[in-house]
mmCIF file of C-alpha atoms in Angstrom:
data_model
loop_
_atom_site.group_PDB
_atom_site.id
_atom_site.type_symbol
_atom_site.label_atom_id
_atom_site.label_comp_id
_atom_site.label_asym_id
_atom_site.label_seq_id
_atom_site.Cartn_x
_atom_site.Cartn_y
_atom_site.Cartn_z
ATOM 1 C CA MET A 16 -91.594 122.953 210.418
ATOM 2 C CA GLY A 17 -95.209 122.972 208.910
ATOM 3 C CA PHE A 18 -98.184 120.861 208.352
ATOM 4 C CA GLU A 19 -100.215 118.977 206.237
ATOM 5 C CA HIS A 20 -103.866 119.348 205.877
ATOM 6 C CA GLN A 21 -104.387 115.908 204.593
ATOM 7 C CA ARG A 22 -101.627 113.985 207.447
ATOM 8 C CA PHE A 23 -103.867 115.759 209.460
ATOM 9 C CA GLU A 24 -107.345 114.372 207.607
ATOM 10 C CA LEU A 25 -105.343 111.295 207.558
ATOM 11 C CA ALA A 26 -104.501 111.018 211.912
ATOM 12 C CA LEU A 27 -108.444 112.617 212.048
ATOM 13 C CA GLN A 28 -110.107 109.751 211.035
ATOM 14 C CA GLN A 29 -108.088 107.450 212.928
ATOM 15 C CA VAL A 30 -108.368 109.099 216.116
ATOM 16 C CA ARG A 31 -112.631 109.191 215.543
ATOM 17 C CA GLN A 32 -111.911 105.570 215.170
ATOM 18 C CA HIS A 33 -109.644 105.182 218.520
ATOM 19 C CA LEU A 34 -112.068 106.978 221.111
ATOM 20 C CA SER A 35 -115.358 106.360 219.052
ATOM 21 C CA THR A 36 -114.266 103.218 222.484
ATOM 22 C CA ILE A 37 -113.400 105.647 224.216
ATOM 23 C CA PHE A 38 -116.315 108.469 225.086
ATOM 24 C CA GLN A 39 -119.687 107.494 224.981
ATOM 25 C CA PRO A 40 -122.046 108.735 222.712
ATOM 26 C CA PRO A 41 -119.221 108.540 220.291
ATOM 27 C CA HIS A 42 -120.252 109.536 217.076
ATOM 28 C CA VAL A 43 -119.618 112.984 217.983
ATOM 29 C CA SER A 44 -118.740 114.959 214.772
ATOM 30 C CA ASN A 45 -123.127 114.939 214.367
ATOM 31 C CA VAL A 46 -122.712 117.678 217.146
ATOM 32 C CA LEU A 47 -119.356 119.533 215.755
ATOM 33 C CA PRO A 48 -118.456 119.330 212.453
ATOM 34 C CA LEU A 49 -114.867 120.158 212.611
ATOM 35 C CA SER A 50 -113.247 122.565 209.112
ATOM 36 C CA LEU A 51 -109.770 123.410 209.764
ATOM 37 C CA GLN A 52 -108.113 126.442 209.020
ATOM 38 C CA VAL A 53 -104.083 126.625 208.998
ATOM 39 C CA PHE A 54 -102.178 129.951 209.154
ATOM 40 C CA GLU A 55 -98.042 129.878 208.833
ATOM 41 C CA ALA A 56 -98.560 132.818 211.932
ATOM 42 C CA LEU A 57 -101.638 134.723 213.834
ATOM 43 C CA ALA A 58 -101.353 137.034 216.583
ATOM 44 C CA SER A 59 -103.690 135.485 218.368
ATOM 45 C CA THR A 60 -106.439 131.485 216.997
ATOM 46 C CA ASN A 61 -109.115 133.414 219.186
ATOM 47 C CA GLN A 62 -108.622 136.671 216.804
ATOM 48 C CA THR A 63 -109.029 134.628 213.808
ATOM 49 C CA LEU A 64 -111.812 133.048 215.297
ATOM 50 C CA TRP A 65 -114.308 135.781 216.310
ATOM 51 C CA GLU A 66 -112.917 137.700 212.512
ATOM 52 C CA LEU A 67 -114.399 133.829 210.748
ATOM 53 C CA VAL A 68 -117.505 134.070 212.836
ATOM 54 C CA SER A 69 -118.399 137.366 211.958
ATOM 55 C CA GLN A 70 -118.387 136.594 208.326
ATOM 56 C CA GLY A 71 -120.877 133.511 209.330
ATOM 57 C CA ALA A 72 -118.248 130.506 209.818
ATOM 58 C CA ILE A 73 -119.951 128.247 211.435
ATOM 59 C CA ALA A 74 -119.742 125.615 214.560
ATOM 60 C CA GLY A 75 -116.886 123.918 214.268
ATOM 61 C CA THR A 76 -114.916 125.162 212.577
ATOM 62 C CA ALA A 77 -111.304 125.213 213.931
ATOM 63 C CA VAL A 78 -108.504 127.301 213.529
ATOM 64 C CA LEU A 79 -104.754 126.598 213.946
ATOM 65 C CA ALA A 80 -101.217 128.828 213.273
ATOM 66 C CA LEU A 81 -97.890 127.526 213.558
ATOM 67 C CA GLN A 82 -96.681 130.593 215.510
ATOM 68 C CA GLN A 83 -98.315 133.162 217.701
ATOM 69 C CA GLU A 84 -97.679 136.625 218.134
ATOM 70 C CA SER A 85 -99.938 137.630 220.634
ATOM 71 C CA GLY A 86 -101.607 134.440 222.500
ATOM 72 C CA ARG A 87 -103.553 134.678 225.548
ATOM 73 C CA GLY A 88 -104.011 133.068 229.097
ATOM 74 C CA GLN A 89 -104.866 132.987 232.218
ATOM 75 C CA TRP A 90 -104.941 136.666 233.676
ATOM 76 C CA GLY A 91 -104.657 138.164 230.499
ATOM 77 C CA ARG A 92 -101.333 136.931 230.370
ATOM 78 C CA GLN A 93 -99.633 136.309 226.699
ATOM 79 C CA TRP A 94 -98.621 132.430 225.904
ATOM 80 C CA GLN A 95 -95.655 131.947 224.812
ATOM 81 C CA SER A 96 -96.697 130.679 220.960
ATOM 82 C CA PRO A 97 -92.424 130.067 219.076
ATOM 83 C CA LEU A 98 -92.873 127.301 217.326
ATOM 84 C CA GLY A 99 -93.736 123.522 217.526
ATOM 85 C CA GLY A 100 -96.119 124.382 219.749
ATOM 86 C CA LEU A 101 -100.076 123.837 218.625
ATOM 87 C CA TYR A 102 -102.067 126.515 219.185
ATOM 88 C CA LEU A 103 -105.924 126.081 218.048
ATOM 89 C CA SER A 104 -109.042 127.422 218.451
ATOM 90 C CA VAL A 105 -112.681 125.665 218.212
ATOM 91 C CA ALA A 106 -115.853 127.508 217.792
ATOM 92 C CA LEU A 107 -119.045 126.589 219.411
ATOM 93 C CA SER A 108 -123.091 127.611 219.241
ATOM 94 C CA PRO A 109 -123.438 126.814 222.927
ATOM 95 C CA ALA A 110 -127.006 128.328 223.553
ATOM 96 C CA LEU A 111 -126.566 128.053 228.150
ATOM 97 C CA PRO A 112 -126.639 130.765 230.567
ATOM 98 C CA VAL A 113 -124.349 133.297 231.327
ATOM 99 C CA ALA A 114 -123.638 131.778 234.879
ATOM 100 C CA ASN A 115 -122.864 128.162 233.152
ATOM 101 C CA SER A 116 -120.278 129.519 229.970
ATOM 102 C CA ALA A 117 -117.654 127.559 232.692
ATOM 103 C CA GLN A 118 -119.097 124.370 231.944
ATOM 104 C CA LEU A 119 -117.326 125.084 228.492
ATOM 105 C CA THR A 120 -113.788 124.912 229.702
ATOM 106 C CA LEU A 121 -114.588 122.647 231.826
ATOM 107 C CA CYS A 122 -115.692 119.813 229.280
ATOM 108 C CA SER A 123 -113.009 120.907 226.759
ATOM 109 C CA ALA A 124 -110.732 120.839 228.973
ATOM 110 C CA TRP A 125 -111.661 117.049 230.039
ATOM 111 C CA GLY A 126 -112.628 116.233 226.859
ATOM 112 C CA ILE A 127 -109.262 116.508 225.823
ATOM 113 C CA ALA A 128 -107.519 114.837 228.602
ATOM 114 C CA THR A 129 -109.524 112.193 228.591
ATOM 115 C CA ALA A 130 -108.273 111.878 224.931
ATOM 116 C CA LEU A 131 -104.588 112.083 225.100
ATOM 117 C CA ARG A 132 -104.739 109.191 228.253
ATOM 118 C CA SER A 133 -106.499 107.300 225.771
ATOM 119 C CA TYR A 134 -102.396 107.259 223.646
ATOM 120 C CA ASN A 135 -101.213 106.403 227.434
ATOM 121 C CA LEU A 136 -100.307 109.641 228.372
ATOM 122 C CA PRO A 137 -101.238 110.594 232.823
ATOM 123 C CA VAL A 138 -102.722 113.586 231.485
ATOM 124 C CA GLN A 139 -103.736 116.210 234.236
ATOM 125 C CA LEU A 140 -106.063 118.742 235.027
ATOM 126 C CA LYS A 141 -105.688 122.468 237.020
ATOM 127 C CA TRP A 142 -107.999 124.156 237.532
ATOM 128 C CA PRO A 143 -109.697 125.922 236.153
ATOM 129 C CA ASN A 144 -107.574 125.596 232.403
ATOM 130 C CA ASP A 145 -104.936 124.038 232.532
ATOM 131 C CA LEU A 146 -103.378 120.397 230.867
ATOM 132 C CA VAL A 147 -101.039 118.419 233.313
ATOM 133 C CA LEU A 148 -98.669 116.082 232.686
ATOM 134 C CA ASN A 149 -95.738 114.713 234.761
ATOM 135 C CA GLY A 150 -96.335 117.313 237.441
ATOM 136 C CA ARG A 151 -96.016 120.020 235.208
ATOM 137 C CA LYS A 152 -97.469 122.634 232.663
ATOM 138 C CA LEU A 153 -98.170 120.943 229.127
ATOM 139 C CA GLY A 154 -101.109 123.229 228.481
ATOM 140 C CA GLY A 155 -104.366 125.605 228.891
ATOM 141 C CA ILE A 156 -107.508 126.244 227.276
ATOM 142 C CA LEU A 157 -108.982 130.419 226.812
ATOM 143 C CA THR A 158 -112.757 129.947 226.382
ATOM 144 C CA GLU A 159 -114.443 133.448 224.974
ATOM 145 C CA THR A 160 -117.722 134.424 225.518
ATOM 146 C CA ARG A 161 -120.225 136.001 223.534
ATOM 147 C CA ILE A 162 -123.802 136.988 225.120
ATOM 148 C CA ARG A 163 -127.623 138.416 224.147
ATOM 149 C CA GLN A 164 -129.758 138.271 226.666
ATOM 150 C CA GLY A 165 -128.719 136.468 229.483
ATOM 151 C CA GLN A 166 -127.553 133.267 227.103
ATOM 152 C CA VAL A 167 -123.768 132.987 225.861
ATOM 153 C CA THR A 168 -124.999 132.437 222.196
ATOM 154 C CA LYS A 169 -120.891 131.922 220.444
ATOM 155 C CA ALA A 170 -117.748 130.885 222.168
ATOM 156 C CA VAL A 171 -114.258 129.924 220.818
ATOM 157 C CA VAL A 172 -112.673 128.140 223.005
ATOM 158 C CA GLY A 173 -108.939 128.569 221.864
ATOM 159 C CA VAL A 174 -106.014 125.640 222.782
ATOM 160 C CA GLY A 175 -101.944 125.492 223.140
ATOM 161 C CA ILE A 176 -100.384 122.075 223.676
ATOM 162 C CA ASN A 177 -97.129 122.047 224.310
ATOM 163 C CA TRP A 178 -95.613 120.370 221.887
ATOM 164 C CA THR A 179 -91.919 120.535 221.439
ATOM 165 C CA ASN A 180 -91.222 123.934 221.452
ATOM 166 C CA PRO A 181 -89.338 124.767 224.810
ATOM 167 C CA ALA A 182 -91.370 124.890 228.318
ATOM 168 C CA PRO A 183 -90.646 127.217 230.778
ATOM 169 C CA THR A 184 -89.046 125.337 233.920
ATOM 170 C CA THR A 185 -93.439 124.737 235.795
ATOM 171 C CA GLY A 186 -94.294 122.997 232.225
ATOM 172 C CA ILE A 187 -93.684 120.113 230.018
ATOM 173 C CA ASN A 188 -94.099 119.787 226.309
ATOM 174 C CA LEU A 189 -94.671 116.480 224.835
ATOM 175 C CA ALA A 190 -92.680 115.547 222.570
ATOM 176 C CA THR A 191 -90.155 114.938 225.692
ATOM 177 C CA ALA A 192 -92.609 112.511 226.994
ATOM 178 C CA LEU A 193 -93.453 110.419 224.005
ATOM 179 C CA ALA A 194 -89.529 109.761 224.034
ATOM 180 C CA GLU A 195 -89.780 107.427 226.726
ATOM 181 C CA GLN A 196 -91.861 105.278 225.581
ATOM 182 C CA THR A 197 -89.954 102.453 223.464
ATOM 183 C CA GLN A 198 -93.020 103.679 220.202
ATOM 184 C CA PRO A 199 -94.697 107.048 220.069
ATOM 185 C CA ALA A 200 -98.328 106.819 219.988
ATOM 186 C CA ILE A 201 -98.289 110.257 218.937
ATOM 187 C CA ASP A 202 -95.921 111.352 215.904
ATOM 188 C CA SER A 203 -96.720 114.372 214.414
ATOM 189 C CA LEU A 204 -98.252 118.256 215.430
ATOM 190 C CA GLU A 205 -100.887 116.853 212.782
ATOM 191 C CA MET A 206 -101.689 114.028 214.968
ATOM 192 C CA LEU A 207 -101.677 115.822 218.182
ATOM 193 C CA ALA A 208 -104.297 118.499 216.704
ATOM 194 C CA ALA A 209 -106.136 116.078 215.563
ATOM 195 C CA ILE A 210 -106.590 114.826 219.339
ATOM 196 C CA ALA A 211 -106.979 117.783 220.739
ATOM 197 C CA LEU A 212 -109.684 119.131 217.501
ATOM 198 C CA GLN A 213 -111.514 115.582 218.588
ATOM 199 C CA GLY A 214 -111.215 115.602 222.259
ATOM 200 C CA ILE A 215 -112.612 119.275 222.518
ATOM 201 C CA ALA A 216 -115.746 117.802 220.049
ATOM 202 C CA SER A 217 -115.833 114.499 222.276
ATOM 203 C CA GLY A 218 -116.392 116.883 225.034
ATOM 204 C CA TYR A 219 -118.586 118.800 224.485
ATOM 205 C CA ALA A 220 -121.139 116.159 222.730
ATOM 206 C CA ALA A 221 -120.952 114.609 225.991
ATOM 207 C CA TRP A 222 -121.360 118.352 227.880
ATOM 208 C CA ARG A 223 -124.268 117.963 225.513
ATOM 209 C CA GLN A 224 -125.868 114.928 225.791
ATOM 210 C CA GLU A 225 -125.646 114.473 228.665
ATOM 211 C CA GLY A 226 -125.554 117.564 231.055
ATOM 212 C CA ILE A 227 -122.705 119.039 233.412
ATOM 213 C CA GLU A 228 -123.623 116.434 236.516
ATOM 214 C CA ASN A 229 -122.532 113.853 234.807
ATOM 215 C CA LEU A 230 -119.587 114.912 233.473
ATOM 216 C CA LEU A 231 -118.390 116.534 236.838
ATOM 217 C CA PRO A 232 -117.329 113.027 238.740
ATOM 218 C CA ALA A 233 -115.220 112.326 235.235
ATOM 219 C CA TYR A 234 -113.688 115.676 235.184
ATOM 220 C CA LEU A 235 -113.028 116.005 239.330
ATOM 221 C CA SER A 236 -111.027 111.897 239.187
ATOM 222 C CA LEU A 237 -108.450 114.550 236.224
ATOM 223 C CA LEU A 238 -107.554 117.356 239.098
ATOM 224 C CA THR A 239 -104.229 116.575 240.098
ATOM 225 C CA SER A 240 -105.848 119.150 243.559
ATOM 226 C CA LEU A 241 -107.810 117.554 244.745
ATOM 227 C CA GLY A 242 -107.431 117.263 248.795
ATOM 228 C CA ARG A 243 -104.600 119.472 248.783
ATOM 229 C CA SER A 244 -104.930 122.702 251.287
ATOM 230 C CA ILE A 245 -104.666 125.513 251.073
ATOM 231 C CA VAL A 246 -105.235 129.257 252.639
ATOM 232 C CA LEU A 247 -107.191 131.767 252.001
ATOM 233 C CA ASP A 248 -107.125 134.901 254.660
ATOM 234 C CA GLY A 249 -105.789 133.090 257.211
ATOM 235 C CA VAL A 250 -108.099 130.185 257.350
ATOM 236 C CA GLU A 251 -106.719 126.863 256.372
ATOM 237 C CA GLY A 252 -109.333 124.204 253.951
ATOM 238 C CA THR A 253 -109.495 121.758 252.005
ATOM 239 C CA ILE A 254 -109.854 121.516 248.212
ATOM 240 C CA VAL A 255 -113.010 119.109 248.378
ATOM 241 C CA GLY A 256 -114.439 120.001 244.316
ATOM 242 C CA VAL A 257 -115.453 122.241 241.716
ATOM 243 C CA SER A 258 -119.116 123.659 241.465
ATOM 244 C CA ALA A 259 -121.294 122.655 237.978
ATOM 245 C CA ASN A 260 -120.666 126.973 237.478
ATOM 246 C CA GLY A 261 -116.441 125.765 237.598
ATOM 247 C CA GLU A 262 -115.915 127.611 240.953
ATOM 248 C CA LEU A 263 -113.215 126.014 243.400
ATOM 249 C CA GLN A 264 -115.220 123.971 246.195
ATOM 250 C CA ILE A 265 -113.093 124.138 249.866
ATOM 251 C CA ARG A 266 -113.944 122.524 252.663
ATOM 252 C CA SER A 267 -112.513 125.194 255.424
ATOM 253 C CA ALA A 268 -111.351 123.695 258.819
ATOM 254 C CA SER A 269 -113.324 126.926 261.050
ATOM 255 C CA ASN A 270 -115.887 126.424 263.270
ATOM 256 C CA ASP A 271 -118.019 128.792 262.260
ATOM 257 C CA PRO A 272 -120.685 126.208 260.949
ATOM 258 C CA SER A 273 -121.051 129.202 258.269
ATOM 259 C CA SER A 274 -118.125 129.313 256.606
ATOM 260 C CA ARG A 275 -117.449 125.727 256.498
ATOM 261 C CA GLU A 276 -117.674 125.354 252.233
ATOM 262 C CA ILE A 277 -115.449 128.224 249.908
ATOM 263 C CA LEU A 278 -116.735 128.847 246.569
ATOM 264 C CA LEU A 279 -113.761 130.436 244.474
ATOM 265 C CA LYS A 280 -114.730 131.330 240.990
ATOM 266 C CA PRO A 281 -112.042 131.130 238.255
ATOM 267 C CA GLY A 282 -108.949 133.575 237.734
ATOM 268 C CA THR A 283 -110.255 134.073 241.461
ATOM 269 C CA ILE A 284 -106.487 132.485 242.722
ATOM 270 C CA SER A 285 -103.568 130.451 241.514
ATOM 271 C CA LEU A 286 -103.302 127.568 242.194
ATOM 272 C CA GLY A 287 -99.768 127.197 241.393
ATOM 273 C CA TYR A 288 -97.094 124.428 240.456
ATOM 274 C CA ASP A 289 -95.264 121.998 243.177
ATOM 275 C CA VAL A 290 -91.796 121.919 240.458
#
């Protein structure tokens, strides 16, 4: 199993043309020109990309590995990264306040999900960083940042998507879902990489040009947990949204006015999967 760069470049051109009718503004390549480096195996695509950034790599530089030996996910968990999955990272130079750093994950997740949905895949989002298909985990996003004087000056967005690799009981790989289509819309790892990269670029461009406030309604429309009941410290509430800072918004059923709205930062709780 390998990765053909020429096939990827052709797929990227096709994906850009296709997504130009989905995202506005369409010409996102001017905001984040993409340049991909491919490796057979790495400890972590995020780690390798940070090393490249320290050597002068610019925003839009991307790293892909056919397998990872020490991939990372939320909560510091190791992300299993066998052959057959998509494992890539993209460098960004966002220049935004540290308090707003979660916006990078929001716009990236929304961009990837929206791109995949345009290929007849009903991908949704689970707060704060999961891609969901048919109620199961399709992939995850890990955003890491470098801070200077209260600003995020550099960021790396890492994404892992199950392609043909085995998935756990709570997960699903994309090949399984595509097998149900008469004419599968995605036919290779190279095309999936092009869709994911252009999805990140498109989400990032929309965030840069429109702001998180204009992006949030579209993000929330894909959220699996919206309207879900949840119990926190014995108090029942309902998930009603996500804030501009990436906090989960919960409306408490308590009669105490001071505790009507609860905000949870990413990494505070895990919503889990009901499968």
